[in-house]
Short mmCIF file of C-alpha atoms in Angstrom, two decimals:
data_model
loop_
_atom_site.label_atom_id
_atom_site.label_comp_id
_atom_site.label_asym_id
_atom_site.label_seq_id
_atom_site.Cartn_x
_atom_site.Cartn_y
_atom_site.Cartn_z
CA MET A 1 10.99 -3.57 16.10
CA THR A 2 9.11 -5.77 18.57
CA TYR A 3 5.75 -4.82 20.23
CA ALA A 4 3.95 -5.82 23.38
CA THR A 5 0.58 -7.42 22.60
CA ASP A 6 -1.18 -4.39 23.92
CA LYS A 7 0.48 -2.35 21.23
CA ILE A 8 -0.81 -4.47 18.21
CA ARG A 9 -4.11 -3.73 16.55
CA ASN A 10 -5.74 -5.83 13.87
CA ILE A 11 -8.19 -3.75 11.72
CA ALA A 12 -10.22 -5.33 8.92
CA LEU A 13 -11.22 -3.22 5.92
CA LEU A 14 -14.64 -4.44 4.78
CA GLY A 15 -17.30 -3.51 2.28
CA HIS A 16 -18.68 -3.88 -1.18
CA GLY A 17 -16.24 -4.44 -4.09
CA SER A 18 -14.53 -1.46 -5.81
CA ASN A 19 -15.55 1.06 -2.94
CA GLY A 20 -11.83 1.81 -2.00
CA LYS A 21 -10.69 -0.55 0.61
CA THR A 22 -7.38 -1.26 -1.09
CA SER A 23 -6.83 2.51 -1.78
CA LEU A 24 -7.61 3.25 1.87
CA ALA A 25 -4.95 0.63 2.90
CA GLU A 26 -2.53 2.34 0.47
CA SER A 27 -3.29 5.77 1.97
CA MET A 28 -2.75 4.38 5.60
CA LEU A 29 0.69 2.91 4.53
CA PHE A 30 1.79 6.12 2.79
CA LEU A 31 0.64 8.50 5.46
CA THR A 32 2.36 6.56 8.34
CA GLY A 33 5.54 6.10 6.39
CA GLY A 34 5.11 2.36 5.71
CA THR A 35 5.79 3.12 2.01
CA ASP A 36 7.45 5.95 0.21
CA ARG A 37 4.90 6.05 -2.68
CA LEU A 38 1.05 5.98 -2.99
CA GLY A 39 0.30 2.90 -5.21
CA LYS A 40 -2.83 2.97 -7.42
CA ILE A 41 -5.05 0.09 -8.43
CA THR A 42 -5.09 1.30 -12.09
CA ASP A 43 -1.31 1.31 -12.23
CA GLY A 44 -1.15 -2.22 -10.72
CA ASN A 45 1.32 -1.18 -8.07
CA THR A 46 -0.51 -1.44 -4.69
CA VAL A 47 0.99 -3.28 -1.80
CA GLY A 48 -2.11 -5.27 -1.21
CA ASP A 49 -3.04 -6.48 -4.70
CA SER A 50 0.12 -8.07 -5.85
CA ASP A 51 -1.16 -11.25 -7.43
CA ALA A 52 -1.12 -11.15 -11.30
CA GLU A 53 -4.77 -11.93 -11.45
CA GLU A 54 -5.69 -9.03 -8.98
CA ILE A 55 -3.61 -6.62 -11.17
CA LYS A 56 -5.28 -7.75 -14.37
CA ARG A 57 -8.90 -7.52 -12.96
CA GLN A 58 -8.21 -4.54 -10.78
CA ILE A 59 -10.02 -6.13 -7.84
CA SER A 60 -8.87 -7.93 -4.61
CA ILE A 61 -9.23 -11.68 -4.85
CA SER A 62 -7.47 -12.79 -1.60
CA LEU A 63 -6.96 -11.28 1.84
CA ALA A 64 -4.00 -8.99 2.02
CA THR A 65 -2.15 -8.34 5.25
CA MET A 66 -0.08 -5.15 5.71
CA TYR A 67 1.10 -3.11 8.60
CA ALA A 68 1.69 0.46 9.66
CA GLU A 69 3.30 1.90 12.68
CA TYR A 70 1.29 4.77 14.36
CA SER A 71 1.51 6.26 17.90
CA ASN A 72 3.84 3.45 19.14
CA CYS A 73 1.51 0.73 17.90
CA LYS A 74 1.63 -1.69 15.19
CA ILE A 75 -1.57 -1.64 13.10
CA ASN A 76 -2.15 -4.76 11.11
CA ILE A 77 -4.35 -3.78 8.13
CA LEU A 78 -6.45 -6.78 6.84
CA ASP A 79 -7.71 -5.79 3.42
CA THR A 80 -10.54 -8.01 2.46
CA PRO A 81 -12.05 -8.64 -1.02
CA GLY A 82 -15.48 -7.03 -1.60
CA TYR A 83 -16.96 -9.56 -3.97
CA PHE A 84 -19.11 -12.34 -2.45
CA ASP A 85 -17.18 -15.04 -4.33
CA PHE A 86 -14.37 -14.49 -1.84
CA ALA A 87 -16.40 -14.41 1.40
CA GLY A 88 -14.05 -16.89 2.97
CA GLU A 89 -11.29 -14.38 2.93
CA VAL A 90 -13.53 -11.95 5.04
CA ALA A 91 -14.27 -14.69 7.57
CA GLU A 92 -10.52 -15.24 7.89
CA ALA A 93 -9.90 -11.61 8.65
CA LEU A 94 -12.74 -11.30 11.13
CA ARG A 95 -11.33 -14.33 13.16
CA VAL A 96 -8.37 -12.05 14.27
CA ALA A 97 -9.77 -8.68 13.91
CA ASP A 98 -10.04 -6.27 16.79
CA SER A 99 -12.25 -3.88 14.83
CA GLY A 100 -13.49 -3.05 11.37
CA ILE A 101 -13.60 -0.21 8.96
CA ILE A 102 -16.51 -0.46 6.57
CA VAL A 103 -15.78 1.38 3.32
CA THR A 104 -18.50 2.71 1.19
CA ALA A 105 -18.27 5.13 -1.88
CA ALA A 106 -19.89 8.57 -1.45
CA LYS A 107 -22.23 7.90 -4.52
CA GLU A 108 -23.16 4.37 -3.35
CA GLY A 109 -24.77 4.75 0.04
CA VAL A 110 -25.89 1.61 1.60
CA THR A 111 -24.82 -1.40 -0.40
CA VAL A 112 -25.14 -5.10 0.13
CA GLY A 113 -21.49 -5.25 1.04
CA LEU A 114 -21.87 -2.62 3.62
CA GLU A 115 -24.99 -4.32 5.15
CA LYS A 116 -23.17 -7.71 5.41
CA SER A 117 -20.13 -6.09 6.88
CA TRP A 118 -22.22 -4.26 9.51
CA LYS A 119 -24.04 -7.61 10.37
CA TYR A 120 -20.74 -9.48 10.60
CA LEU A 121 -19.09 -6.89 12.94
CA ASN A 122 -22.32 -6.64 15.07
CA ASP A 123 -22.58 -10.43 15.35
CA LEU A 124 -19.02 -10.57 16.58
CA LYS A 125 -19.45 -7.46 18.86
CA LEU A 126 -16.57 -5.68 17.26
CA PRO A 127 -16.30 -1.94 17.10
CA CYS A 128 -16.45 -0.27 13.63
CA ILE A 129 -16.61 2.85 11.79
CA ILE A 130 -17.77 3.59 8.35
CA TYR A 131 -15.36 5.35 5.89
CA VAL A 132 -16.99 7.30 3.14
CA SER A 133 -14.76 7.09 0.17
CA LYS A 134 -14.53 8.84 -3.27
CA ILE A 135 -16.07 12.06 -2.00
CA ASP A 136 -13.96 13.91 -4.54
CA GLU A 137 -15.34 11.87 -7.58
CA GLU A 138 -18.16 12.99 -9.86
CA ASN A 139 -21.53 12.64 -8.14
CA GLY A 140 -19.80 11.84 -4.83
CA ASP A 141 -22.00 13.35 -2.11
CA PHE A 142 -20.89 12.93 1.52
CA GLU A 143 -23.94 14.48 2.83
CA SER A 144 -26.29 12.34 0.80
CA ALA A 145 -24.31 9.18 1.81
CA TYR A 146 -24.39 10.13 5.45
CA ALA A 147 -28.09 10.82 5.43
CA THR A 148 -28.80 7.40 3.80
CA LEU A 149 -26.58 5.67 6.39
CA ARG A 150 -28.31 7.70 9.26
CA ASP A 151 -31.71 6.56 7.93
CA LYS A 152 -30.65 2.99 7.87
CA TYR A 153 -28.60 2.79 11.10
CA GLY A 154 -30.12 5.57 13.31
CA SER A 155 -28.34 7.58 15.92
CA SER A 156 -25.53 5.11 16.49
CA LEU A 157 -23.80 6.98 13.55
CA CYS A 158 -22.20 10.36 13.80
CA PRO A 159 -19.62 11.91 11.65
CA MET A 160 -16.18 12.45 13.05
CA ILE A 161 -14.68 14.13 9.99
CA ALA A 162 -16.52 15.94 7.19
CA PRO A 163 -15.25 17.31 3.86
CA ILE A 164 -14.86 20.99 2.92
CA LYS A 165 -16.11 21.75 -0.43
CA ASN A 166 -15.61 24.94 -2.51
CA ALA A 167 -18.49 26.62 -4.57
CA ASN A 168 -17.76 24.23 -7.42
CA GLY A 169 -18.14 21.16 -5.22
CA LYS A 170 -14.50 20.38 -5.22
CA VAL A 171 -13.16 18.92 -2.00
CA GLU A 172 -10.56 21.42 -0.52
CA GLY A 173 -10.04 19.84 2.87
CA LEU A 174 -11.41 18.14 5.92
CA VAL A 175 -13.00 19.21 9.18
CA ASP A 176 -12.04 17.14 12.34
CA LEU A 177 -15.35 17.50 14.16
CA ILE A 178 -13.95 15.91 17.42
CA HIS A 179 -11.09 18.44 17.82
CA LYS A 180 -12.78 21.22 15.96
CA LYS A 181 -9.92 21.79 13.50
CA ALA A 182 -9.72 21.94 9.67
CA PHE A 183 -7.05 20.71 7.44
CA THR A 184 -5.91 20.64 3.77
CA VAL A 185 -3.12 18.63 2.13
CA GLU A 186 -0.32 20.41 0.53
CA GLY A 187 2.70 18.45 -0.91
CA GLY A 188 1.46 15.16 0.72
CA LYS A 189 1.54 16.81 4.19
CA ARG A 190 -1.43 17.83 6.28
CA LYS A 191 -1.80 21.50 7.05
CA GLU A 192 -4.14 23.12 9.50
CA ILE A 193 -6.35 25.89 8.11
CA ALA A 194 -8.83 28.31 9.49
#
């Protein structure tokens, strides 16, 4: 399929190492139909980390480019390594990026990788969002992570989506705060709930 240039987006995934950038890329590919399976870093079968050394170490070493199709647009996903030894790969991605998604883990809050990514994107005047990952892991606390981010970056941050947790603290779904709708996932498909 061919795309007009106004239908192509380049999105860089940035942030500290092991915070979930490659897993987010896998989810984006899977949910848009770009792949028929959800790869896992621990299984060594992600689309982005295909190098033998990346599979062995379970970290991204080089910039990985993938694409997904969504709403008649081609979205080029630029998955960057999070470890500072590979900062050149981040610079490569930012030269072509239209925007950035900064990924931080719910139990991490503000990391050096997040701060650097925020600075890079601000210096380049690129729009960005912060994606809080691993909210379902032990000690993953979205509210605490958001409060820490808000304290650091002020009122320029506001949540667009928030988790729904049950009494045991397990994530049961998400609330889209923009459209005022709630969702859960059943059988790999999104289902609207009350």
